[in-house]
Coordinates of C-alpha atoms and ligand atoms in Angstrom, one line a residue:
M22 CA -31.4 -140.0 -79.2
R23 CA -31.6 -144.2 -78.2
T24 CA -34.6 -145.9 -77.7
V25 CA -34.0 -148.0 -75.2
F26 CA -35.7 -151.1 -73.6
L27 CA -37.3 -150.8 -69.8
N28 CA -39.3 -153.3 -68.1
G29 CA -41.5 -153.7 -71.2
K30 CA -41.4 -150.3 -72.8
Y31 CA -39.6 -148.9 -75.6
L32 CA -38.8 -145.0 -74.2
P33 CA -36.1 -142.8 -74.6
E34 CA -33.1 -143.1 -73.1
N35 CA -33.6 -140.0 -70.8
E36 CA -36.8 -141.6 -69.3
A37 CA -35.5 -144.5 -68.6
N38 CA -35.5 -144.6 -64.7
I39 CA -34.5 -147.3 -62.3
S40 CA -34.7 -147.1 -58.6
I41 CA -32.4 -146.9 -56.1
F42 CA -33.6 -150.0 -54.4
D43 CA -33.1 -152.1 -57.7
R44 CA -30.5 -155.6 -56.7
G45 CA -28.7 -154.5 -59.3
F46 CA -27.1 -151.2 -57.8
L47 CA -26.9 -152.1 -54.4
F48 CA -25.8 -155.6 -54.9
A49 CA -24.6 -155.5 -58.0
D50 CA -27.2 -158.7 -58.2
G51 CA -27.2 -158.6 -61.9
V52 CA -26.3 -160.5 -65.0
Y53 CA -25.8 -159.6 -69.0
E54 CA -25.1 -160.2 -72.3
V55 CA -23.7 -158.3 -75.2
T56 CA -25.1 -159.4 -78.8
T57 CA -23.0 -158.4 -81.7
V58 CA -25.0 -156.4 -84.3
L59 CA -23.8 -157.0 -88.1
D60 CA -25.2 -155.8 -91.6
G61 CA -28.2 -154.4 -88.8
K62 CA -28.6 -158.6 -87.8
L63 CA -27.6 -160.7 -85.0
I64 CA -24.7 -162.7 -84.6
G65 CA -24.9 -165.8 -81.9
F66 CA -28.2 -164.8 -81.1
D67 CA -29.2 -168.4 -79.4
G68 CA -26.1 -169.0 -77.8
H69 CA -26.2 -165.5 -76.2
I70 CA -30.1 -166.2 -75.1
E71 CA -28.8 -169.9 -73.5
R72 CA -26.2 -168.2 -71.7
L73 CA -28.5 -165.5 -70.3
Q74 CA -30.7 -168.6 -68.9
R75 CA -27.6 -170.3 -67.4
S76 CA -26.5 -167.3 -65.7
L77 CA -29.9 -166.7 -64.4
S78 CA -30.7 -169.9 -63.2
E79 CA -27.3 -170.4 -61.4
L80 CA -27.9 -167.4 -59.3
K81 CA -31.5 -168.8 -58.5
Y82 CA -33.5 -165.8 -60.4
N83 CA -37.4 -167.5 -61.1
F84 CA -37.3 -166.4 -64.4
K85 CA -37.5 -167.8 -67.9
V86 CA -36.4 -166.2 -71.0
D87 CA -38.9 -166.3 -73.6
R88 CA -36.4 -166.7 -76.9
E89 CA -39.2 -165.1 -79.1
E90 CA -39.4 -162.5 -77.2
M91 CA -36.4 -161.9 -76.9
L92 CA -35.2 -162.1 -80.5
A93 CA -38.2 -159.3 -81.1
I94 CA -36.9 -156.7 -78.3
H95 CA -33.3 -157.3 -80.3
R96 CA -34.9 -156.5 -83.8
E97 CA -37.4 -153.7 -82.4
L98 CA -34.0 -152.0 -81.2
V99 CA -31.8 -152.4 -84.3
T100 CA -34.9 -150.8 -86.3
R101 CA -35.9 -148.4 -84.0
N102 CA -31.8 -147.3 -83.7
N103 CA -31.3 -148.2 -87.1
I104 CA -28.2 -149.9 -85.9
D105 CA -25.4 -151.6 -88.9
Q106 CA -22.5 -152.1 -86.9
G107 CA -23.2 -152.3 -83.0
M108 CA -24.1 -154.1 -80.1
I109 CA -27.0 -154.8 -77.9
Y110 CA -26.3 -154.6 -74.1
L111 CA -29.1 -156.8 -71.9
Q112 CA -29.2 -156.7 -68.3
M113 CA -31.5 -158.2 -66.0
T114 CA -31.5 -157.9 -62.1
R115 CA -33.2 -159.5 -59.4
G116 CA -35.4 -156.2 -59.1
N117 CA -36.4 -153.3 -56.7
P118 CA -37.3 -154.9 -53.4
G119 CA -38.1 -151.4 -52.0
D120 CA -35.5 -151.3 -49.6
R121 CA -32.2 -152.9 -49.0
D122 CA -31.7 -156.0 -47.8
F123 CA -29.0 -159.0 -48.3
A124 CA -31.6 -161.6 -48.3
F125 CA -33.1 -162.2 -51.7
P126 CA -36.8 -160.5 -52.6
P127 CA -39.6 -162.5 -52.5
A128 CA -40.0 -165.1 -55.5
D129 CA -42.8 -162.8 -57.2
T130 CA -40.6 -159.7 -57.3
P131 CA -40.6 -158.5 -60.7
V132 CA -36.5 -158.6 -62.5
T133 CA -35.6 -155.3 -64.3
M134 CA -35.0 -156.1 -67.6
V135 CA -32.8 -153.2 -69.9
L136 CA -31.8 -153.4 -73.3
F137 CA -29.9 -150.8 -75.5
T138 CA -27.7 -150.3 -78.2
Q139 CA -24.3 -149.1 -78.7
E140 CA -22.7 -148.1 -82.4
K141 CA -19.4 -150.0 -83.1
Q142 CA -17.4 -150.4 -85.7
I143 CA -16.9 -154.1 -85.9
I144 CA -15.5 -154.7 -88.9
G145 CA -12.1 -152.9 -90.5
T146 CA -10.8 -151.7 -87.6
A147 CA -7.2 -150.8 -86.7
I148 CA -6.8 -153.3 -84.3
E149 CA -7.2 -155.9 -87.1
T150 CA -3.7 -155.0 -88.7
K151 CA -1.9 -153.1 -85.4
G152 CA -3.3 -155.7 -82.8
L153 CA -3.1 -155.3 -79.2
K154 CA -1.0 -155.0 -76.3
V155 CA -1.4 -156.4 -72.8
I156 CA -0.1 -156.5 -69.3
S157 CA -0.6 -159.5 -67.3
L158 CA -1.7 -159.4 -63.5
D159 CA -3.0 -161.3 -60.3
D160 CA -6.9 -162.7 -61.3
L161 CA -8.4 -161.3 -58.3
R162 CA -12.3 -161.9 -59.4
W163 CA -14.5 -163.7 -57.9
G164 CA -14.8 -167.8 -58.2
R165 CA -17.9 -168.1 -60.5
R166 CA -17.1 -166.3 -63.5
D167 CA -18.4 -168.8 -65.6
I168 CA -21.7 -166.5 -64.7
K169 CA -22.2 -163.2 -66.9
T170 CA -22.5 -160.7 -63.8
V171 CA -22.2 -157.5 -63.9
Q172 CA -20.0 -157.2 -60.9
L173 CA -17.2 -155.6 -63.3
L174 CA -15.2 -153.7 -61.4
F175 CA -11.8 -155.8 -61.3
P176 CA -11.8 -156.1 -64.8
S177 CA -12.1 -152.5 -64.9
L178 CA -9.5 -151.6 -62.5
A179 CA -7.3 -154.4 -64.5
K180 CA -8.0 -152.5 -67.8
M181 CA -7.0 -149.3 -66.3
E182 CA -3.9 -150.5 -65.3
A183 CA -3.0 -151.9 -68.6
K184 CA -4.0 -148.5 -70.0
A185 CA -1.8 -146.5 -67.4
K186 CA 1.4 -148.9 -68.2
G187 CA 0.3 -147.8 -72.6
A188 CA -1.1 -151.2 -73.0
D189 CA -4.5 -152.1 -73.8
D190 CA -5.9 -154.8 -72.2
A191 CA -5.0 -157.1 -69.2
W192 CA -4.8 -161.2 -69.3
M193 CA -5.5 -162.3 -65.8
L194 CA -3.5 -165.0 -63.9
Q195 CA -4.4 -167.5 -61.5
D196 CA -1.3 -169.2 -59.8
G197 CA 0.6 -168.1 -63.1
F198 CA -1.9 -169.8 -65.2
V199 CA -3.8 -167.2 -67.9
T200 CA -7.6 -166.9 -67.1
E201 CA -8.7 -164.7 -69.8
G202 CA -8.5 -161.1 -70.7
T203 CA -11.0 -158.3 -69.0
S204 CA -13.3 -159.2 -71.3
N205 CA -12.6 -161.8 -74.0
N206 CA -10.6 -165.5 -73.8
A207 CA -7.2 -165.2 -74.3
Y208 CA -5.4 -167.8 -76.8
I209 CA -1.8 -168.4 -77.9
V210 CA -0.7 -170.6 -80.9
K211 CA 2.6 -172.2 -80.8
N212 CA 3.8 -174.5 -83.4
G213 CA 0.3 -174.2 -85.3
K214 CA -1.6 -175.5 -82.1
I215 CA -4.1 -173.3 -80.7
I216 CA -4.3 -173.5 -76.9
T217 CA -7.0 -172.2 -75.0
R218 CA -8.2 -172.1 -71.2
D219 CA -10.6 -175.4 -70.5
L220 CA -14.1 -174.6 -69.8
S221 CA -14.7 -174.8 -66.1
N222 CA -15.9 -171.8 -63.5
D223 CA -12.7 -170.0 -63.5
I224 CA -13.8 -168.4 -67.0
L225 CA -16.5 -167.2 -69.1
H226 CA -18.0 -169.3 -71.4
G227 CA -17.1 -167.2 -74.4
I228 CA -19.8 -167.4 -77.3
T229 CA -17.3 -166.4 -79.6
R230 CA -14.7 -169.0 -78.1
K231 CA -17.4 -171.9 -78.8
S232 CA -17.8 -170.9 -82.7
V233 CA -13.9 -169.9 -83.1
L234 CA -13.0 -172.9 -82.1
A235 CA -15.9 -175.1 -84.2
C236 CA -13.6 -172.9 -86.8
A237 CA -10.5 -174.2 -86.0
K238 CA -12.2 -177.8 -86.7
L239 CA -13.0 -176.8 -90.2
L240 CA -9.7 -175.7 -90.7
Q241 CA -8.3 -179.0 -89.3
M242 CA -6.4 -176.7 -86.7
E243 CA -4.9 -178.5 -84.0
V244 CA -6.4 -176.8 -80.5
E245 CA -5.5 -178.1 -76.7
E246 CA -7.9 -176.8 -74.1
R247 CA -6.0 -176.1 -71.1
P248 CA -4.2 -173.8 -68.9
F249 CA -1.0 -171.9 -70.3
T250 CA 1.3 -170.2 -68.2
I251 CA 2.2 -166.6 -69.1
E252 CA 5.9 -167.4 -69.8
E253 CA 4.4 -169.9 -72.1
A254 CA 2.3 -167.2 -74.0
Y255 CA 5.8 -164.9 -74.0
E256 CA 7.5 -168.1 -76.1
A257 CA 4.0 -168.1 -78.6
D258 CA 4.0 -167.5 -82.1
E259 CA 1.1 -165.6 -82.0
A260 CA -1.4 -164.4 -79.8
F261 CA -5.2 -163.3 -80.0
A262 CA -8.6 -162.9 -77.8
T263 CA -12.1 -163.5 -79.0
S264 CA -15.4 -161.7 -77.8
A265 CA -18.6 -161.1 -79.1
S266 CA -17.9 -157.6 -80.3
G267 CA -14.0 -158.3 -81.0
F268 CA -14.3 -161.1 -82.6
T269 CA -10.7 -162.3 -83.0
N270 CA -8.6 -159.5 -82.0
P271 CA -4.5 -160.3 -82.5
I272 CA -1.9 -159.6 -79.3
V273 CA 1.0 -158.7 -80.4
E274 CA 2.9 -157.9 -77.0
I275 CA 2.5 -159.0 -73.6
D276 CA 4.6 -157.6 -70.8
G277 CA 6.3 -155.4 -73.2
K278 CA 7.3 -158.3 -75.1
A279 CA 6.3 -158.8 -78.5
I280 CA 4.8 -162.2 -79.6
G281 CA 6.2 -163.9 -82.5
T282 CA 7.0 -161.7 -85.2
G283 CA 5.5 -158.7 -83.5
K284 CA 2.7 -158.6 -86.1
P285 CA -1.1 -160.1 -86.0
G286 CA -0.4 -163.8 -86.9
S287 CA -1.9 -165.7 -89.7
V288 CA -3.6 -168.6 -87.6
G289 CA -6.1 -165.6 -85.4
D290 CA -6.9 -164.2 -89.2
K291 CA -7.7 -167.3 -90.8
L292 CA -10.2 -168.2 -87.8
R293 CA -11.6 -164.5 -88.1
T294 CA -12.6 -164.2 -91.6
L295 CA -13.8 -168.3 -91.6
Y296 CA -15.6 -166.9 -87.9
I297 CA -17.4 -163.9 -89.6
E298 CA -18.1 -166.1 -93.5
E299 CA -20.4 -168.7 -90.8
N300 CA -21.6 -166.2 -88.5
M301 CA -22.6 -164.1 -91.2
K302 CA -24.3 -167.0 -93.0
A303 CA -26.4 -167.9 -89.7
A304 CA -26.5 -164.1 -88.5
I305 CA -31.0 -163.6 -88.3
Ligands
LIG12 N1 -17.2 -159.8 -72.7 N2 -14.2 -163.1 -71.0 C1 -15.0 -162.4 -70.1 C2 -14.4 -162.0 -68.8 C3 -15.8 -161.3 -70.9 O1 -16.3 -160.2 -70.7 C4 -16.1 -161.8 -72.1 C5 -17.2 -160.6 -73.1 C6 -15.6 -162.7 -72.8 C7 -16.1 -163.3 -74.4 O2 -17.5 -163.8 -74.3 P1 -18.2 -164.0 -75.2 O3 -17.5 -164.2 -76.8 O4 -19.5 -164.7 -75.4 O5 -18.8 -162.4 -75.6 C8 -15.0 -163.7 -72.4 C9 -18.4 -158.7 -73.2 C10 -18.5 -159.0 -74.8 C11 -18.0 -157.7 -72.4 O6 -18.1 -157.4 -71.4 O7 -18.7 -156.3 -73.3

């Protein structure tokens, strides 16, 4: 049984309970982060902590994240659960006001903080060689996708629609332009140039995205940050997606159309290799 963290305590997972009045439960008033563990070390930890603080501040939470305390909790969970490859899920909500009310509870209401581990094979998965198939559908999420909230119902529906159509994931469209995948950032490659949507409120500012674009720079690859249409994606030489737990995942088919050769592309592959090398060096 896993040991999880809830509001200052390490508990067996079946003893970690949250109130029915919790704002996270009643209003999806919560934010989260997913940090990858590789060789028992944390990948991109500081990026996740900075984004967590930003999400909290944008939602007017009265909470200052303590990096050292968070690092200690992450490490303790890795140790107690003996995680070699996997993730640490962290969620914070606006706490338990003891009733249901649209208005925020008093500022001194303690937040709810939960962390737990999830084992997952990160390196050497079948996706690296086989790639993923995606479908496209309209992006029906709210307008602040830059905040990492737990309102994941639409991405979840989109993922199920993809699966029902024999695909693995969905790329979401706004006015015909790709925003991102259900839980990853989206990229295409054309004539050696990497194209990915520019940062705005339309997409999550991926920690992996930032690092992968830095790797592209190191490899002297050309990058264009701008929205691209789904038609442009159909004609691309290759496509891939990035996320903390997937690193870079090749996309080999979109809406039933093979992308490029229909096999994982070399640009995504080179980026993945360098990404792992750089992030393993910096892992803590
Ligand atoms: N998802 N876009 C969306 C909508 C996401 O949910 C995620 C992450 C990303 C990639 O961000 P990062 O590189 O920081 O992981 C982009 C996480 C992994 C999840 O929901 O499980």
